[in-house]
Tab-separated table of C-alpha atoms and ligand atoms in Angstrom:
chain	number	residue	atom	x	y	z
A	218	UNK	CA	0.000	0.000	0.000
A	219	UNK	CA	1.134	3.166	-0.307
A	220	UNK	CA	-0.295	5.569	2.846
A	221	UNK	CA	0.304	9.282	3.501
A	222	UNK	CA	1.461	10.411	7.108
A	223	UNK	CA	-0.291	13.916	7.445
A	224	UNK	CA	1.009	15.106	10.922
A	225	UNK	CA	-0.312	18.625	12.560
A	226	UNK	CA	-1.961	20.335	15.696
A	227	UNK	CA	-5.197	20.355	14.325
A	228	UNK	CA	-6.366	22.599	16.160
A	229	UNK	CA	-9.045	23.156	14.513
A	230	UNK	CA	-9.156	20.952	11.531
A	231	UNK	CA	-10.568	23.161	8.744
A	232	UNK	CA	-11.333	23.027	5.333
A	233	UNK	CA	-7.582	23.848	4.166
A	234	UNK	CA	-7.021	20.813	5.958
A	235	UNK	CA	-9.718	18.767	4.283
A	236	UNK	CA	-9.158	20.232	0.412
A	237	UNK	CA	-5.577	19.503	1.230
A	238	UNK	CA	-6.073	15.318	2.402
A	239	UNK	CA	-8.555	14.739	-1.045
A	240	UNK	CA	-5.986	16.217	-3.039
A	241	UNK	CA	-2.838	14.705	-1.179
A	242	UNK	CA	-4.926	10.973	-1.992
A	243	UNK	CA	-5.627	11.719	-5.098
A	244	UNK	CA	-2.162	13.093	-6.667
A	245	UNK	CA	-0.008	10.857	-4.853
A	246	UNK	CA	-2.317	7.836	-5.769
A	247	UNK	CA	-2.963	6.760	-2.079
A	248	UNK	CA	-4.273	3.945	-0.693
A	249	UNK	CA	-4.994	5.372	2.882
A	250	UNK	CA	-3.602	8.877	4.515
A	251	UNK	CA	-3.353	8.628	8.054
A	252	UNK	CA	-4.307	12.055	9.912
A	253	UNK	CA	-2.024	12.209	12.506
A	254	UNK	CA	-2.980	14.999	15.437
A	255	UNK	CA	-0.347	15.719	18.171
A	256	UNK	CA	-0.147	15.539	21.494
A	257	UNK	CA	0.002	18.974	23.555
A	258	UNK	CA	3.334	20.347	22.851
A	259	UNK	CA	5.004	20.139	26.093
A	260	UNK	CA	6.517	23.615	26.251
A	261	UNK	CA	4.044	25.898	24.957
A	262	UNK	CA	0.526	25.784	25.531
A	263	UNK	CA	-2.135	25.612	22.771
A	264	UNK	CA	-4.693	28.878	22.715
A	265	UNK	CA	-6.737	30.071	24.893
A	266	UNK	CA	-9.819	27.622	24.714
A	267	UNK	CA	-8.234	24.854	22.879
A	268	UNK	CA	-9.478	21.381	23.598
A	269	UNK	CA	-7.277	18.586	24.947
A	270	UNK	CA	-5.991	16.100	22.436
A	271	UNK	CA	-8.072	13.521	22.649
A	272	UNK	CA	-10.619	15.949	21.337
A	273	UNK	CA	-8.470	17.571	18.692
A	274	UNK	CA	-8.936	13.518	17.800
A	275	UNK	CA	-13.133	13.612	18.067
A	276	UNK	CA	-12.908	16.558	15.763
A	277	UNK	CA	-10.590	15.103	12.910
A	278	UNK	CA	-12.907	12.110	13.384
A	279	UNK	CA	-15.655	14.342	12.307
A	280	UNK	CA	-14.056	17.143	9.900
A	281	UNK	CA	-12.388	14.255	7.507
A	282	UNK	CA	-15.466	12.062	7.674
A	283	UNK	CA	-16.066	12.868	4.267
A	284	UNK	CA	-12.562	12.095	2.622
A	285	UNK	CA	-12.221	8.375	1.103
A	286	UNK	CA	-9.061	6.932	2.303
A	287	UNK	CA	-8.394	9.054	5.227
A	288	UNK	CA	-7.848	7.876	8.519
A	289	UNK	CA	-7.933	9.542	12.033
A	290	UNK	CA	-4.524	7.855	13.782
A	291	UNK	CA	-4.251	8.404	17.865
A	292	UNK	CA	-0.534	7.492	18.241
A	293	UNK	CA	1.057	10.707	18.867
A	294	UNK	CA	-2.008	11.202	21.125
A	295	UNK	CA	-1.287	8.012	22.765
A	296	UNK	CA	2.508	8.505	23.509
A	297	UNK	CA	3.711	9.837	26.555
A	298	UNK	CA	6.465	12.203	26.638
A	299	UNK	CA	7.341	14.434	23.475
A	300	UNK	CA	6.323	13.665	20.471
A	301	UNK	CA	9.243	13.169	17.491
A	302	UNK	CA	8.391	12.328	13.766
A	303	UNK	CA	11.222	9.878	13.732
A	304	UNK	CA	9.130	7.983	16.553
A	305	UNK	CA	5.614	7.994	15.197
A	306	UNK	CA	7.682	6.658	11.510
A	307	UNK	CA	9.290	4.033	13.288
A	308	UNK	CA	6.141	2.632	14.580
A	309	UNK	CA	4.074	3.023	11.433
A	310	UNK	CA	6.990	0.748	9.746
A	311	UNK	CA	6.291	-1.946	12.727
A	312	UNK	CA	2.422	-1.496	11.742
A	313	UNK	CA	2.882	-1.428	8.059
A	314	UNK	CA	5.889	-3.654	6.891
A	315	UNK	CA	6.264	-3.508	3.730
A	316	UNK	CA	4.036	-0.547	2.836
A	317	UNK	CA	5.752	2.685	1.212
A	318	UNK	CA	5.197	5.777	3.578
A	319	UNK	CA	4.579	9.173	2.416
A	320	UNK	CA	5.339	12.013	5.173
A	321	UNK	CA	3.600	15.537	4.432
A	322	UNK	CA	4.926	18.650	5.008
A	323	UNK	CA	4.293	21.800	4.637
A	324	UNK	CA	6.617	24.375	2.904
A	325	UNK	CA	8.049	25.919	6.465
A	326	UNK	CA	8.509	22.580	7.972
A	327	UNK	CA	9.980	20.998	4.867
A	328	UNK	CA	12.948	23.678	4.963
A	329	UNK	CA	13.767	23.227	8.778
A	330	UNK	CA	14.106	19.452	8.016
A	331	UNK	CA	17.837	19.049	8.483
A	332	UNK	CA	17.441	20.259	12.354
A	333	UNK	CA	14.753	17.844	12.691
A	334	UNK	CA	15.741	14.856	15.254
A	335	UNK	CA	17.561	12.159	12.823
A	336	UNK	CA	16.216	13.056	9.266
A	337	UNK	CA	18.657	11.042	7.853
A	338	UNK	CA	16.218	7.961	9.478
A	339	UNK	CA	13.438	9.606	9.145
A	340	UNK	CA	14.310	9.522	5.339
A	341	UNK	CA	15.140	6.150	5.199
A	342	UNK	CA	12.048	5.064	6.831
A	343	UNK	CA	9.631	7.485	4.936
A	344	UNK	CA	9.201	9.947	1.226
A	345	UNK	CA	8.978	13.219	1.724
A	346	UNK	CA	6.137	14.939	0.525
A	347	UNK	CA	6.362	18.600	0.261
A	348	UNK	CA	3.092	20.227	-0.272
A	349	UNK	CA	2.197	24.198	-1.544
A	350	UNK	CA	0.640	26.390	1.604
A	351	UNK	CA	1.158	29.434	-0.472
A	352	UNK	CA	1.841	31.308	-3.925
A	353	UNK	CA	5.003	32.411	-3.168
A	354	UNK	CA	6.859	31.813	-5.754
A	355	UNK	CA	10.372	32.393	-4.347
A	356	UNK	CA	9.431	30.102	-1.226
A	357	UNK	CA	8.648	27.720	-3.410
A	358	UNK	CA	11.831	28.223	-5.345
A	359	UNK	CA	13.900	27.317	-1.856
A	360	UNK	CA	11.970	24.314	-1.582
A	361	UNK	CA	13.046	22.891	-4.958
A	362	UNK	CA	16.854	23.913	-3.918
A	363	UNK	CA	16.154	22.291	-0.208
A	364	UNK	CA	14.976	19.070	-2.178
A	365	UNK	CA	18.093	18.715	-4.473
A	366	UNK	CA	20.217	19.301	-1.493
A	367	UNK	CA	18.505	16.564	0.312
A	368	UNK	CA	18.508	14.126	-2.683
A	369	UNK	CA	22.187	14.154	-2.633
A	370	UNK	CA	22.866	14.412	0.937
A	371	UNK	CA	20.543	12.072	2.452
A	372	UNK	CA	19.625	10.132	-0.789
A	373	UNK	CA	16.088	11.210	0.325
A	374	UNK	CA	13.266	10.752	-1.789
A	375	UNK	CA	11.228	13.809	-2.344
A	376	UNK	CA	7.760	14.396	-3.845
A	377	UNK	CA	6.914	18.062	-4.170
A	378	UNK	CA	2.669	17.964	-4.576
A	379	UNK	CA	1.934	21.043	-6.360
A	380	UNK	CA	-2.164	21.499	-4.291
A	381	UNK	CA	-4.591	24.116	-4.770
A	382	UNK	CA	-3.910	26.808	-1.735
A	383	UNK	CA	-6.714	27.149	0.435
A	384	UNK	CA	-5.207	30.413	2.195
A	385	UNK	CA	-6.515	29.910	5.709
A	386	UNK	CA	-4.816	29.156	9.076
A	387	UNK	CA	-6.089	27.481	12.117
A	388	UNK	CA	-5.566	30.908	14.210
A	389	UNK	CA	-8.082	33.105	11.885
A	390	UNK	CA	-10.316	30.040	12.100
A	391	UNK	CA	-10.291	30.456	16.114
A	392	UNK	CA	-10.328	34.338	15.909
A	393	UNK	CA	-13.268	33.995	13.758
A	394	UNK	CA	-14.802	31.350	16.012
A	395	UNK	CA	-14.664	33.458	19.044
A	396	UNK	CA	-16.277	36.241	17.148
A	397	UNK	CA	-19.612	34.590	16.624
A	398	UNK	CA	-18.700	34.687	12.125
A	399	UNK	CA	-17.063	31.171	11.816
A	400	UNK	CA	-15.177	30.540	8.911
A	401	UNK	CA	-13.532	27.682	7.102
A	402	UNK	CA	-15.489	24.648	9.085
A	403	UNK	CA	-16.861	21.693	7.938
A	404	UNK	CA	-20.469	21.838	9.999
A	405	UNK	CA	-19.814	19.013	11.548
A	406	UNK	CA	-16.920	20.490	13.516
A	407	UNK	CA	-18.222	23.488	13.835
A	408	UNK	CA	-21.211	22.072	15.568
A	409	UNK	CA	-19.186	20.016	18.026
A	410	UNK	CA	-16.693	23.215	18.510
A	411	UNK	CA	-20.137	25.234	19.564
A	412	UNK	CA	-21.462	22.455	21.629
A	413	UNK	CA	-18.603	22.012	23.924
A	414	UNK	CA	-17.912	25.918	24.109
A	415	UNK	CA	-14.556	25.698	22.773
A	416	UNK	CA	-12.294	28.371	21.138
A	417	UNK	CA	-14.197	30.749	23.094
A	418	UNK	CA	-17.085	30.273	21.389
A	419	UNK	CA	-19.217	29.824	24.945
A	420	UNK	CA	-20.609	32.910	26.985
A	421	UNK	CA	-18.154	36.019	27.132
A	422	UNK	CA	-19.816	38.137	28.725
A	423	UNK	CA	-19.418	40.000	31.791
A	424	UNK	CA	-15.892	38.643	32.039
A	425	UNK	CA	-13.805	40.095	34.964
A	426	UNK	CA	-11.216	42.692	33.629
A	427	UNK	CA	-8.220	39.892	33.870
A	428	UNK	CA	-10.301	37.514	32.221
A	429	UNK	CA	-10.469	40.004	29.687
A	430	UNK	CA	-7.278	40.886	29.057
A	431	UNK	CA	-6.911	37.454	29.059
A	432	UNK	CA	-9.157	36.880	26.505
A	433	UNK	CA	-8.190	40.081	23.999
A	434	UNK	CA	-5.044	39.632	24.225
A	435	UNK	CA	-5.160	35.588	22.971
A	436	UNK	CA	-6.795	37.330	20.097
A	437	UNK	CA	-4.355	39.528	18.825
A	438	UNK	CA	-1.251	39.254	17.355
A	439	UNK	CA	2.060	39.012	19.752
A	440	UNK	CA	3.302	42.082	18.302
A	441	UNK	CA	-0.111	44.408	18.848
A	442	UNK	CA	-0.163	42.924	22.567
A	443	UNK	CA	2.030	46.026	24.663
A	444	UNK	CA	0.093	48.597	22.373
A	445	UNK	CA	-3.261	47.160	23.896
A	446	UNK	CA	-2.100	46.892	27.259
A	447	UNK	CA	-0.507	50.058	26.644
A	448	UNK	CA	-3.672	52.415	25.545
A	449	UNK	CA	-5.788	50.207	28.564
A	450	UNK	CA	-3.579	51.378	31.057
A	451	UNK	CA	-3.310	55.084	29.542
A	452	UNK	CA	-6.796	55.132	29.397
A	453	UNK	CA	-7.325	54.216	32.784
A	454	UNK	CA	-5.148	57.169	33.805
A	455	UNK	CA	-6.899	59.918	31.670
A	456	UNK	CA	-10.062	58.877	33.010
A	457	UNK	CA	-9.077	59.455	36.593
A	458	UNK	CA	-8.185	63.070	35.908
A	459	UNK	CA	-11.045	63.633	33.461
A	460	UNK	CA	-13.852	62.107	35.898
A	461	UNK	CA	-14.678	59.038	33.797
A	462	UNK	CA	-14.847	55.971	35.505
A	463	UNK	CA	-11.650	54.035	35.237
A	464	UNK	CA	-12.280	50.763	35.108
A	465	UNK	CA	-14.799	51.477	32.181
A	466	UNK	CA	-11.891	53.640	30.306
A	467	UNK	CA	-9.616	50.403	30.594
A	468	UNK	CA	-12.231	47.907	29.273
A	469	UNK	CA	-12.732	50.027	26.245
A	470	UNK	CA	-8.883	49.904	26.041
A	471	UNK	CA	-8.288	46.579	25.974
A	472	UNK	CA	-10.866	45.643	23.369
A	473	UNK	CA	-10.143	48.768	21.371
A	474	UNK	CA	-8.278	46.607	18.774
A	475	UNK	CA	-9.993	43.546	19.313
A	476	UNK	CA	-10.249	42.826	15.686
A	477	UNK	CA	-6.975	44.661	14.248
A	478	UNK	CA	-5.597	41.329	13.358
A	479	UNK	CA	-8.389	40.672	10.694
A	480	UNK	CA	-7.841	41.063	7.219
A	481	UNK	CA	-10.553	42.724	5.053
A	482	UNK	CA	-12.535	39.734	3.716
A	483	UNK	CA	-12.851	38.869	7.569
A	484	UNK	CA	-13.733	42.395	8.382
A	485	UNK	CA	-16.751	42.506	5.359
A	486	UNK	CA	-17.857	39.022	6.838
A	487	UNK	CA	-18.488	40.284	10.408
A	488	UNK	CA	-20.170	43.411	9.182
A	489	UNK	CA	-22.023	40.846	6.991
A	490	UNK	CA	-22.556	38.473	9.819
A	491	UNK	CA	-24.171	41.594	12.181
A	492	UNK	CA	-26.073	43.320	9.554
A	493	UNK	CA	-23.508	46.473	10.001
A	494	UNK	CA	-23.638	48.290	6.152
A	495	UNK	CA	-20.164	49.633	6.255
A	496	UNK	CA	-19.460	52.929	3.768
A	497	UNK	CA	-17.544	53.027	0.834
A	498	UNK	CA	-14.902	54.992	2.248
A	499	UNK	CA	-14.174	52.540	4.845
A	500	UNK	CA	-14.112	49.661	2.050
A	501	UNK	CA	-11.596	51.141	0.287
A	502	UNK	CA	-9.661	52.272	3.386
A	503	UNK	CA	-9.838	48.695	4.967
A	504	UNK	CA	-7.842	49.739	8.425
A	505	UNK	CA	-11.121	51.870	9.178
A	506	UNK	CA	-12.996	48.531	9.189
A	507	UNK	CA	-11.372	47.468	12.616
A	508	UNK	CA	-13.210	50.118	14.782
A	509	UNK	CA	-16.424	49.645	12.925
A	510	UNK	CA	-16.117	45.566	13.905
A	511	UNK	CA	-14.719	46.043	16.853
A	512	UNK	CA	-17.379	48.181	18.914
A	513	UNK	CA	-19.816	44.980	17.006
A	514	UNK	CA	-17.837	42.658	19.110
A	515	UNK	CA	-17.559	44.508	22.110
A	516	UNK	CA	-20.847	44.830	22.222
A	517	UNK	CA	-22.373	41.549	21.061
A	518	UNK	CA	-19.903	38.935	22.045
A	519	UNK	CA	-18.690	40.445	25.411
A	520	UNK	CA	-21.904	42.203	25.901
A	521	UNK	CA	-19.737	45.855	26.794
A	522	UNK	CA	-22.301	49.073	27.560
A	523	UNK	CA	-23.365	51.652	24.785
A	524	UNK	CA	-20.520	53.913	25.934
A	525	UNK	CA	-17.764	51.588	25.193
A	526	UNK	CA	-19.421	49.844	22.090
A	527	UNK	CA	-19.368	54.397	21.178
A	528	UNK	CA	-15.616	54.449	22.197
A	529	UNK	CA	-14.321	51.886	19.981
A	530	UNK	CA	-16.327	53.029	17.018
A	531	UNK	CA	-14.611	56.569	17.059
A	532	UNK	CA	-11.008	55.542	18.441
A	533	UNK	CA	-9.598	55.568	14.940
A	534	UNK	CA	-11.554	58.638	13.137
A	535	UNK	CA	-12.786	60.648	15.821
A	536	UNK	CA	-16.393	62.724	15.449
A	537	UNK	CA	-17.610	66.073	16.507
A	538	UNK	CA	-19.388	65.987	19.450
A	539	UNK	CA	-17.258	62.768	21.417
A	540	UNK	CA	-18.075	62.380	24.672
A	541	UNK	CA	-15.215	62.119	27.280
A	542	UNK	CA	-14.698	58.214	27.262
A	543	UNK	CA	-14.407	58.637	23.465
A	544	UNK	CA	-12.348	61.271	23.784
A	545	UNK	CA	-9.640	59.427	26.601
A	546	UNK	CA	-9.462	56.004	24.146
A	547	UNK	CA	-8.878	58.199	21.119
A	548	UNK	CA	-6.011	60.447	23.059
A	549	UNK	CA	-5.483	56.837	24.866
A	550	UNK	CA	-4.498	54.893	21.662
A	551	UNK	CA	-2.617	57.894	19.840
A	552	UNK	CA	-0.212	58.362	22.902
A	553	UNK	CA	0.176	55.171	24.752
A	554	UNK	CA	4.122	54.378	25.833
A	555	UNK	CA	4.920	52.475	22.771
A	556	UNK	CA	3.532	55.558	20.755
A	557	UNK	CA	7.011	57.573	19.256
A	558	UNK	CA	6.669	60.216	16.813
A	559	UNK	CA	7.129	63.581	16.713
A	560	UNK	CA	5.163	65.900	18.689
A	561	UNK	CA	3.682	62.491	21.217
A	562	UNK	CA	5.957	64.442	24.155
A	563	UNK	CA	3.688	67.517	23.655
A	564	UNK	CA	0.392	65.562	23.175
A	565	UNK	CA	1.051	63.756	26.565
A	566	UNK	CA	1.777	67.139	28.192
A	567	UNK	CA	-0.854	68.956	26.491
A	568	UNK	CA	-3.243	66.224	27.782
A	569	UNK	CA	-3.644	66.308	31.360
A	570	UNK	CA	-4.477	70.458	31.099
A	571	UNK	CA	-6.911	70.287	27.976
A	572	UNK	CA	-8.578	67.197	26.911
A	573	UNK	CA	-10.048	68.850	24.180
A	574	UNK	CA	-6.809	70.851	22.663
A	575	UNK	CA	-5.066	67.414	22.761
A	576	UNK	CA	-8.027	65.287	20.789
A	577	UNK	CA	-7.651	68.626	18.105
A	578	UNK	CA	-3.770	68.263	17.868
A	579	UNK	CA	-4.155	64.582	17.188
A	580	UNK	CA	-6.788	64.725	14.993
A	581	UNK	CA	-4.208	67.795	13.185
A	582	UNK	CA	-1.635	65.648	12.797
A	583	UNK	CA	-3.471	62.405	11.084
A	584	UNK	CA	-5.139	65.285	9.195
A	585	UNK	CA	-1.743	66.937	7.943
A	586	UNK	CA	-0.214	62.904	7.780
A	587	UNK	CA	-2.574	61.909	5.349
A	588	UNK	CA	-2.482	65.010	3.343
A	589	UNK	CA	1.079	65.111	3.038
A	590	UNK	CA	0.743	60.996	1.438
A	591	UNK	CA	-2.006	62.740	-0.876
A	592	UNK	CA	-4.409	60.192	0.508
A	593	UNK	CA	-8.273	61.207	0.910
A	594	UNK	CA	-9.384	61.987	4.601
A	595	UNK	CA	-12.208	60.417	6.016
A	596	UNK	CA	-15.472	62.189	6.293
A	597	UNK	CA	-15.847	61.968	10.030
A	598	UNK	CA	-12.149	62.628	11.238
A	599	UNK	CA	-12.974	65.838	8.868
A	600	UNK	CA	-15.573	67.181	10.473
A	601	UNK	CA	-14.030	66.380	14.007
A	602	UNK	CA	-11.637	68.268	12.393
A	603	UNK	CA	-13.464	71.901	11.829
A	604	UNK	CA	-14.993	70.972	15.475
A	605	UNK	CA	-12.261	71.089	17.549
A	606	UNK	CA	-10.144	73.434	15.790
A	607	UNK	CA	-13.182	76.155	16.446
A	608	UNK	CA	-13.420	74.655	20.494
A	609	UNK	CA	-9.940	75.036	20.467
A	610	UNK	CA	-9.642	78.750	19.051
A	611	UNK	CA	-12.432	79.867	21.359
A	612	UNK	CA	-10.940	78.254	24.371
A	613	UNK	CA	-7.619	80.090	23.748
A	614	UNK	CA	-9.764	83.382	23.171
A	615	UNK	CA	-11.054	82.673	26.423
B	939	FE	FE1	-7.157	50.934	16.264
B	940	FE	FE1	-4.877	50.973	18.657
């Protein structure tokens, strides 16, 4: 026989997954292609609201149930102890004497081979079958340099399976999950996900403020994570001088870019998914989408107030007429610790005297930024614009 080895976390099994076992059967002519989920990495924990492995298991069981010739395999669930390729290989020989072995890999994995544990083994025992996760060209390039080198080092043998890409990864199916807009499932899996509550997708609402953080900050992307923290916190402060209520001011921080790590088809389906008609402006200036989403989530999945849900939707464009907790996250976000530019020294000077001066010299400076890169300003930031210049002038007339 000849039978595929498709290892991964699985977590979740999605349709890239799926597309990527019919085709893997079908172009290397295979007789079975064992899906093989591993076992919790020992040193780093899975996200926020993964399930254990034995469930990762129940929901390959279900998300390849349609695929002929696939089959879910619980050995690297099974094992104690770390998990190592060379390992699971070795057994599937004892299990399968006889029978040719292809191992799958993806593009990143295939060209990290040679620090793998034994590959010279590992390529004795098994083919190497390098699949396509993307249309980069000069990745792809690499690979077929890798393989050559490997044919005459090792005296590997190397397939390279040339698959339609299915350009979705198991994190934006979990952010998507947790935002109530799944995409990418098979509905089997997503049924089981929803029943069991996992990936976040049970109740979020009315979460403490740790469990919050907790939560956002699973959600974004490592490198966005000291900029939330960093505008929470800030806002916090502003609202004690400026009589908001703090703990309110650092909630709306800390979801304020709950969905910055979306990209725009994501952002249209949410809008989509809550009925929210965004303009044309913001569709052809896709960051503007984020604070549009993001007050949807705030308010429907973790169920924030009206002034929050209000926050979020101005922190990126301002309006005439913000009320002080919109004001403090807009300030908040421009001016957090991690903010440099020129002129943020001012700004956080300027801020603790006049609220409203320092909302007008940020909303200035975006103004004059995006004017100087010729690009179009957005209809509400303008109008924020004339509003606080003329509270500003009259202030100083004062
Ligand atoms: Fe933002
Ligand atoms: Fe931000």
């Amino acid at each position: 026989m000849r039978i595929g080895v498709y290892g991964g976390s699985f977590n979740p099994p999605h349709r890239g997954h799926v597309l990527a076992a019919a085709e893997l059967i079908q172009k290397l002519g295979l007789d079975k292609l064992l899906i093989v989920p591993a076992a919790d990495p020992p040193h780093k924990s899975l996200a926020l609201g993964s399930p254990g492995p034995l469930d990762r298991l129940a929901l390959c069981r279900t998300a390849f149930a349609g695929v002929k010739g696939a089959e879910i395999c619980d050995i690297e669930v099974r094992r104690e102890g770390k998990s190592y390729t060379v390992d699971t290989l070795a057994e599937l020989c004892r299990v399968y004497p006889g029978d040719k072995l292809f191992l799958v890999m993806g593009t990143d994995m295939f060209l990290s081979f040679s620090d793998w544990r034994e590959p010279e083994r590992i390529s004795e025992m098994a083919a190497l079958a390098v699949v396509h996760r993307s249309e980069d060209e000069e990745l792809w390039n690499s690979v077929l340099v890798e393989a050559d080198r490997l044919r005459r080092a090792l005296d590997a043998e190397i397939v390279t399976v040339d698959n339609d890409c299915v350009e979705i990864s198991s994190t934006q199916v979990r952010r998507m999950l947790a935002f109530g807009a799944p995409v990418g499932l098979e509905p089997g899996s997503l049924r089981l996900i929803r029943e069991k509550g996992w990936y976040l997708t049970g109740n979020l609402k009315g979460l403490s403020y740790e469990q919050l953080q907790e939560v956002s900050l699973s959600l974004h992307d490592e490198k966005r994570r000291p900029h939330v923290v960093g505008t929470a916190e800030t806002a916090r402060t502003l609202a004690e001088q400026w009589g908001e209520d703090p703990d309110t001011a650092r909630r709306a921080g800390i979801l304020h870019d709950i969905t910055k790590a979306l990209n725009k088809k994501e952002q249209l389906h949410i809008c989509e998914k809550y009925a929210m008609m965004p303009t044309q402006f913001q569709i052809d200036n896709p960051k503007l989408l984020h604070a549009v989403t993001g007050a949807i989530i705030a308010g429907e999945i973790f169920g924030e107030s009206e002034a929050i849900v209000s926050a979020i939707r101005w922190h990126t464009t301002g309006r005439a007429y913000m009320s002080v907790l919109e004001k403090i996250l807009y300030i908040a976000d421009y001016m957090e610790p991690h903010r440099d530019f020129p002129g943020v020294e001012e700004l956080r000077d300027l801020v603790w005297d006049d609220l409203d001066a320092a909302v007008w010299r940020g909303l200035d400076q975006s103004v004059c930024y995006l004017r100087r890169l010729g690009r179009l300003v957005d209809p509400d930031s303008l109008e924020a614009w004339h509003y606080y210049r003329k509270l500003t002038e009259r202030s100083q007339l004062l």
